[in-house]
Coordinates of C-alpha atoms in Angstrom, one line a residue:
Chain A
M271 CA 19.2 42.3 56.3
E272 CA 16.7 44.9 56.5
Q273 CA 14.5 45.2 53.1
P274 CA 15.7 48.2 51.2
S275 CA 13.2 50.8 50.1
V276 CA 11.9 51.0 46.8
K277 CA 13.3 54.3 46.6
Q278 CA 17.0 53.4 47.6
V279 CA 16.6 50.4 44.7
W280 CA 15.9 53.4 42.1
E281 CA 19.1 55.3 43.2
W282 CA 21.2 51.9 43.1
L283 CA 19.6 51.5 39.5
D284 CA 20.4 55.0 38.8
A285 CA 24.0 54.4 39.1
V286 CA 24.2 51.4 36.5
P287 CA 25.3 52.8 33.1
D288 CA 24.0 51.7 29.9
P289 CA 26.4 49.4 28.5
E290 CA 26.6 51.0 25.1
I291 CA 26.5 54.9 26.1
P292 CA 27.9 54.6 29.6
V293 CA 27.4 58.5 30.4
I294 CA 23.9 57.8 31.0
S295 CA 22.1 55.5 33.6
L296 CA 19.4 52.9 32.7
V297 CA 16.9 55.4 34.6
D298 CA 17.9 58.1 32.4
L299 CA 17.2 56.2 29.6
G300 CA 13.8 55.7 31.1
I301 CA 13.5 51.8 30.5
I302 CA 13.0 51.0 34.1
R303 CA 9.3 50.9 34.4
D304 CA 8.8 49.9 38.0
V305 CA 10.5 48.5 41.1
A306 CA 8.5 46.7 43.7
W307 CA 8.5 44.5 46.7
Q308 CA 6.3 41.5 46.7
D309 CA 6.9 39.9 50.1
D310 CA 10.7 39.2 50.2
T311 CA 11.2 39.0 46.5
L312 CA 12.2 42.3 44.6
T313 CA 10.4 43.0 41.1
V314 CA 12.3 45.2 38.6
T315 CA 10.4 45.6 35.2
V316 CA 12.3 46.4 32.2
T317 CA 11.2 47.5 28.6
P318 CA 13.5 47.1 25.5
T319 CA 14.4 50.0 23.6
Y320 CA 14.3 48.0 20.3
S321 CA 13.0 44.7 19.9
G322 CA 16.2 43.5 18.6
C323 CA 18.5 45.5 20.7
P324 CA 21.8 43.5 21.4
A325 CA 22.2 45.4 24.9
T326 CA 19.0 44.1 26.5
S327 CA 20.7 40.9 27.8
V328 CA 23.5 42.9 28.8
I329 CA 21.3 45.4 30.8
N330 CA 19.5 42.6 32.5
M331 CA 22.6 41.4 33.7
D332 CA 23.7 44.5 35.0
I333 CA 20.8 44.8 37.0
E334 CA 21.2 41.5 38.4
T335 CA 25.0 42.2 39.3
A336 CA 24.3 45.5 40.7
L337 CA 21.4 44.6 43.0
R338 CA 22.9 41.0 43.9
D339 CA 26.2 43.3 45.0
H340 CA 23.4 45.5 47.6
G341 CA 22.5 42.2 48.9
I342 CA 19.2 41.6 46.9
E343 CA 18.7 38.0 46.9
K344 CA 15.3 37.2 45.7
L345 CA 15.3 39.2 42.7
Q346 CA 12.9 38.9 39.6
L347 CA 13.1 40.7 36.1
K348 CA 10.2 41.3 34.4
Q349 CA 10.0 42.5 30.6
Q350 CA 7.1 44.8 29.7
L351 CA 6.5 45.5 26.0
S352 CA 3.4 47.9 26.6
P353 CA 3.5 51.0 26.7
A354 CA 6.2 50.7 24.3
W355 CA 9.4 52.5 25.1
T356 CA 9.6 56.1 23.6
T357 CA 12.8 58.6 23.5
D358 CA 10.3 61.1 25.5
W359 CA 11.1 58.8 28.6
L360 CA 14.8 60.3 28.3
T361 CA 15.3 62.2 31.5
E362 CA 16.4 65.7 31.0
R363 CA 19.5 65.1 32.7
G364 CA 20.3 62.1 30.3
K365 CA 19.6 64.2 27.2
A366 CA 22.2 66.7 28.3
R367 CA 24.6 64.1 29.2
L368 CA 24.1 62.6 25.5
E369 CA 24.9 65.9 24.3
D370 CA 28.1 66.4 26.2
Y371 CA 29.1 63.0 25.3
G372 CA 28.8 63.8 21.4
I373 CA 25.4 62.3 20.7
A374 CA 22.6 64.7 19.6
P375 CA 19.3 64.1 21.9
P376 CA 16.4 63.2 20.1
Q377 CA 14.1 66.1 19.3
P378 CA 10.5 66.2 18.6
A379 CA 11.1 67.7 15.1
G380 CA 12.5 64.5 14.3
G381 CA 16.1 65.6 13.7
P382 CA 18.9 67.0 15.7
E383 CA 18.6 70.6 16.8
R384 CA 22.5 71.1 16.7
C385 CA 25.8 69.7 16.2
P386 CA 26.8 68.4 19.4
N387 CA 30.4 69.0 18.6
C388 CA 30.5 72.8 17.4
G389 CA 26.9 73.8 18.3
S390 CA 26.2 74.6 14.5
K391 CA 22.5 74.3 13.1
N392 CA 23.8 73.1 9.7
V393 CA 23.5 69.7 10.0
Q394 CA 22.2 67.0 7.4
K395 CA 21.4 63.4 7.5
V396 CA 23.6 60.8 6.3
S397 CA 21.5 57.5 7.0
Q398 CA 18.5 56.6 9.5
F399 CA 20.4 53.9 10.9
G400 CA 23.6 54.5 13.0
S401 CA 26.2 52.5 15.3
T402 CA 23.2 51.3 17.3
P403 CA 19.4 50.4 16.6
C404 CA 18.5 53.7 18.5
K405 CA 20.8 55.9 16.4
A406 CA 20.9 57.7 13.0
H407 CA 24.2 59.0 11.4
W408 CA 24.2 62.5 10.9
R409 CA 27.0 65.0 9.9
C410 CA 27.7 69.0 10.6
T411 CA 28.3 70.8 7.2
D412 CA 30.2 73.5 9.4
C413 CA 32.6 71.7 11.2
L414 CA 32.5 68.5 9.2
E415 CA 32.3 66.2 11.8
P416 CA 29.9 63.1 11.6
F417 CA 27.6 62.4 14.8
D418 CA 25.4 60.2 16.0
Y419 CA 21.8 61.3 16.5
F420 CA 19.7 59.5 19.1
K421 CA 16.5 59.1 17.1
C422 CA 12.7 59.3 18.2
I423 CA 10.4 56.5 18.6
Chain B
M26 CA -8.7 23.4 13.8
T27 CA -9.3 24.7 17.2
R28 CA -8.8 28.7 18.0
N29 CA -5.5 27.8 19.8
E30 CA -4.2 25.9 16.9
A31 CA -5.1 28.8 14.6
L32 CA -3.4 31.2 16.9
F33 CA -0.4 29.1 16.9
E34 CA -0.5 29.1 13.2
F35 CA -0.8 32.5 13.0
L36 CA 1.9 33.5 15.7
Q37 CA 4.1 31.2 13.6
R38 CA 3.6 33.2 10.2
M39 CA 4.4 36.4 12.1
G40 CA 7.6 35.3 13.6
D41 CA 8.6 33.1 10.4
N42 CA 8.4 36.3 8.2
T43 CA 10.6 38.4 10.6
L44 CA 12.8 35.4 11.0
I45 CA 13.4 34.3 7.3
L46 CA 13.7 38.0 6.0
G47 CA 15.9 38.9 9.1
H48 CA 18.3 36.2 8.4
R49 CA 18.5 36.7 4.7
I50 CA 19.2 40.7 5.1
S51 CA 21.8 39.7 7.6
E52 CA 23.7 37.8 5.0
W53 CA 24.8 41.3 3.7
C54 CA 26.4 42.2 6.8
G55 CA 29.8 43.2 5.8
M56 CA 29.2 43.0 2.3
A57 CA 26.8 45.9 1.4
P58 CA 27.5 48.2 -1.3
V59 CA 28.2 51.2 1.3
L60 CA 29.3 51.3 4.9
E61 CA 25.7 53.3 5.6
E62 CA 23.6 50.6 3.9
D63 CA 25.5 47.9 5.6
I64 CA 24.7 49.2 8.9
A65 CA 21.0 50.1 8.1
L66 CA 20.6 46.4 6.7
S67 CA 22.1 44.9 9.8
N68 CA 19.9 47.1 12.3
T69 CA 16.6 46.1 10.2
A70 CA 17.9 42.5 10.4
L71 CA 18.4 43.1 14.6
D72 CA 14.6 44.7 14.5
F73 CA 13.3 41.3 12.3
I74 CA 15.2 39.0 15.0
G75 CA 13.8 40.8 18.1
Q76 CA 10.3 40.8 16.7
T77 CA 10.8 37.1 16.1
Q78 CA 11.6 36.3 19.8
F79 CA 8.2 37.9 20.8
W80 CA 6.1 35.9 18.2
L81 CA 7.7 32.6 18.1
G82 CA 8.1 33.1 22.2
Y83 CA 4.5 33.6 22.2
A84 CA 3.6 31.2 19.7
G85 CA 5.6 28.6 21.9
E86 CA 3.6 29.4 25.1
V87 CA 0.4 29.0 22.9
E88 CA 1.4 25.8 21.5
G89 CA 2.2 24.4 25.3
E90 CA 4.6 21.9 24.3
G91 CA 7.5 23.2 26.0
R92 CA 9.1 24.7 22.8
D93 CA 10.4 28.3 23.0
A94 CA 11.4 30.7 20.4
D95 CA 14.9 29.4 20.0
R96 CA 13.4 25.8 19.6
L97 CA 11.1 26.7 17.1
A98 CA 13.7 28.6 15.0
F99 CA 16.3 26.0 15.0
H100 CA 14.9 22.6 15.3
R101 CA 12.0 22.9 12.4
D102 CA 12.8 21.9 9.0
A103 CA 11.7 23.6 5.9
W104 CA 8.0 22.2 5.8
D105 CA 7.1 23.4 9.1
F106 CA 7.9 27.0 8.4
R107 CA 5.1 29.3 7.8
N108 CA 6.7 32.4 6.0
V109 CA 5.7 33.8 2.8
L110 CA 7.6 32.7 -0.2
L111 CA 8.4 36.5 -0.7
V112 CA 10.8 36.7 2.4
E113 CA 12.8 33.4 1.5
M114 CA 13.6 34.7 -2.0
P115 CA 17.4 35.3 -2.8
N116 CA 19.1 38.5 -2.1
G117 CA 20.0 38.7 -5.7
D118 CA 21.7 42.1 -6.3
F119 CA 21.4 44.9 -3.8
G120 CA 18.3 46.2 -5.7
Q121 CA 16.8 43.1 -5.6
T122 CA 17.3 43.0 -2.0
I123 CA 15.7 46.6 -1.4
M124 CA 12.8 46.1 -3.9
R125 CA 11.9 42.6 -1.8
Q126 CA 12.3 45.0 1.6
F127 CA 9.9 47.3 0.0
L128 CA 7.4 45.0 -1.1
F129 CA 7.5 43.3 2.4
D130 CA 7.5 46.7 4.5
A131 CA 4.7 48.0 2.7
W132 CA 2.7 44.8 3.9
H133 CA 4.3 44.8 7.0
S134 CA 3.2 48.2 8.0
I135 CA -0.4 48.0 7.0
Y136 CA -1.0 44.4 8.4
I137 CA 0.8 45.7 11.9
A138 CA -1.3 48.7 12.2
R139 CA -4.5 46.3 12.4
L140 CA -2.8 44.1 14.8
L141 CA -2.5 47.4 17.3
K142 CA -6.3 46.8 17.8
S143 CA -6.0 43.0 18.2
S144 CA -8.5 41.4 20.7
D145 CA -5.4 39.3 21.9
T146 CA -3.5 41.3 24.4
R147 CA -0.3 40.0 23.7
V148 CA -0.5 40.3 20.1
A149 CA -1.4 44.0 20.6
E150 CA 1.6 44.6 22.8
I151 CA 4.2 42.8 20.1
A152 CA 2.3 45.0 17.5
E153 CA 3.0 48.0 19.6
K154 CA 6.5 47.6 20.1
A155 CA 7.0 46.3 16.4
S156 CA 5.0 49.0 14.5
K157 CA 7.5 52.2 15.6
E158 CA 10.5 50.1 14.0
I159 CA 8.6 49.1 11.2
A160 CA 7.7 52.9 10.3
Y161 CA 11.5 53.4 10.0
H162 CA 12.1 50.2 7.9
L163 CA 9.3 51.5 5.2
E164 CA 10.2 55.1 5.1
R165 CA 14.0 53.5 4.1
S166 CA 13.1 51.1 1.7
A167 CA 10.5 53.3 0.0
D168 CA 13.2 55.9 -0.2
T169 CA 16.0 53.8 -1.9
V170 CA 13.5 52.3 -4.2
V171 CA 12.9 55.6 -5.5
A172 CA 16.5 56.8 -5.3
L173 CA 17.3 53.4 -7.5
G174 CA 14.4 53.5 -9.7
D175 CA 14.7 57.0 -10.6
G176 CA 18.4 56.9 -10.6
T177 CA 20.9 56.0 -13.5
E178 CA 19.9 54.0 -16.6
E179 CA 21.7 51.0 -14.9
S180 CA 20.0 51.2 -11.4
H181 CA 16.4 51.7 -12.9
A182 CA 17.0 48.5 -15.4
R183 CA 18.1 46.6 -12.4
M184 CA 15.1 47.8 -9.9
Q185 CA 12.3 47.0 -12.9
K186 CA 14.2 43.5 -13.5
A187 CA 14.0 42.9 -9.4
L188 CA 10.2 44.2 -9.4
D189 CA 9.4 41.9 -12.3
Y190 CA 10.9 39.0 -10.5
L191 CA 9.3 39.4 -7.0
Y192 CA 5.9 40.7 -8.1
P193 CA 4.6 37.2 -8.5
Y194 CA 5.1 36.6 -4.5
V195 CA 3.3 39.6 -3.6
G196 CA 0.1 38.2 -4.1
E197 CA 0.7 35.4 -1.3
M198 CA 0.7 38.0 1.6
F199 CA -3.1 38.6 0.8
L200 CA -4.6 35.2 0.5
S201 CA -6.7 34.1 3.1
D202 CA -7.2 30.4 4.6
E203 CA -9.2 29.0 7.4
V204 CA -6.7 30.6 10.1
D205 CA -7.1 33.9 8.7
V206 CA -10.8 33.4 8.8
D207 CA -10.8 32.1 12.5
M208 CA -8.2 34.9 13.4
A209 CA -10.6 37.6 11.8
A210 CA -13.7 36.3 13.5
A211 CA -11.6 36.2 16.8
G212 CA -10.6 39.7 16.2
V213 CA -7.1 38.7 16.8
A214 CA -6.1 39.8 13.1
P215 CA -7.4 41.2 10.2
D216 CA -8.3 39.1 7.2
P217 CA -5.3 39.6 4.7
S218 CA -7.7 39.9 1.5
S219 CA -9.1 42.9 2.9
L220 CA -5.8 44.9 2.9
R221 CA -5.1 44.6 -0.9
E222 CA -6.6 47.9 -1.8
E223 CA -4.5 49.7 0.5
Y224 CA -1.2 48.1 -0.2
D225 CA -1.5 48.6 -4.1
A226 CA -1.9 52.3 -3.3
L227 CA 0.7 52.5 -1.2
V228 CA 3.1 50.7 -3.7
Q229 CA 1.8 52.4 -6.8
K230 CA 2.6 56.0 -4.9
V231 CA 6.0 54.7 -4.2
L232 CA 6.6 52.9 -7.6
D233 CA 5.1 55.8 -9.6
E234 CA 7.6 58.1 -7.9
A235 CA 10.4 55.8 -8.8
T236 CA 9.4 55.9 -12.4
L237 CA 8.8 52.0 -12.2
S238 CA 5.7 50.2 -13.9
V239 CA 3.9 47.8 -11.6
P240 CA 3.3 44.4 -13.5
G241 CA -0.2 43.7 -14.8
N242 CA -0.1 39.8 -14.4
R243 CA -1.5 39.2 -10.9
F244 CA -0.7 35.5 -10.8
A245 CA 0.3 34.5 -7.2
Q246 CA 2.9 32.1 -6.3
K247 CA 1.8 30.5 -3.0
G248 CA 2.3 27.9 -0.6
G249 CA 4.6 29.5 1.9
K250 CA 2.2 30.7 4.7
T251 CA 0.6 27.4 4.7
G252 CA 3.7 25.1 4.6
T253 CA 2.3 23.4 1.5
M254 CA 5.4 24.1 -0.9
H255 CA 8.1 26.3 -0.2
T256 CA 10.8 27.4 -2.8
E257 CA 14.2 25.6 -2.7
H258 CA 15.7 28.7 -1.5
L259 CA 14.4 28.2 2.2
G260 CA 16.1 24.9 2.6
H261 CA 19.6 26.3 1.4
L262 CA 18.7 29.4 4.0
L263 CA 18.0 27.1 6.9
C264 CA 21.2 25.0 6.2
S265 CA 23.2 28.1 6.9
M266 CA 21.0 29.4 9.8
Q267 CA 20.3 26.2 11.6
W268 CA 24.0 24.3 11.0
L269 CA 25.3 25.0 14.5
Q270 CA 22.1 23.6 16.5
R271 CA 22.0 20.7 14.2
A272 CA 25.5 19.8 14.6
Y273 CA 25.5 20.4 18.3
P274 CA 22.1 20.2 19.3
D275 CA 21.2 22.5 22.3
G276 CA 24.6 23.9 22.4
N277 CA 24.7 27.2 24.0
W278 CA 27.4 29.7 25.5

């Protein structure tokens, strides 16, 4: 089999959904830091979102499964801690998909810009911690719906 | 003590602090007074367990005896643990848990900020990752200490009682021994005794806002980070944390 290009591998990875938030891909999430061939071995460098995020091991397994399905035989997954993952690495497409899904995307101001359900700007924080390590719990004071906010780190 | 042995000790201290406190607060899972607090404590516990994997994983590599993070966490006995006594203290009521968390988070945030500039690249990288999480931990525990301290008569009394009970365990975080001196000389980590002033200022500010009084007595219970003498509480904690690996060594799924 001919060695697939790095660009091709990135496209394959872009089709692997985040296990917790399946509307965005691992590439959208910004945790794939590098894809490179070293002779006949493909190295994929991944950085964790939060140190203890339980999705990390599932993500590694999903990457491995996807690439093996595309015929990659020699694969090495490398963990990289620095530079530490930041929500700035979420793609614009990823942010838009988060909002469609009902999760307010991260904002530099530190809180959601608007309610992902009704668009109201009248929102308040319930807790800094939410259903996963990467999210905080907010509510809309107009439509009264609770929602997740993808917090900045 | 060689430089490598000192580094191994230092890494165990970092990893054992986060491991033991992470386990302690996970004991609240499903039992906290309100759902939001339950989730917040569980998320904080997760961050700590994740940081533990980095610290103890590196410790195992430095030791070079083939022990990984799991091996160090689950196959050592109480006398081999190097966490400060504060983190093994029992949860008590919710107020005591939050006070312990705040007293630790305040130290953790100041200490980790120094590790960002560590001469050891791996240490600096782990610190870079952890510092973002620790900033959230401190913000939340400080806010909650203020809310409960400056809350009702009952919550105020409980927070003051928790502070009086835990304060003798604060001093140990600032004691230096030969490991600290060696790590400071190598530029790996700061000398903990140099951080007390900054810590006192931070803690005083939050406790003032919480209308709580800092105990005057600076007597420090010690022996945890050196492994000389842990409290009886650690053994009971390990009993629950390690039982599966004790009963079924090296079992996995």
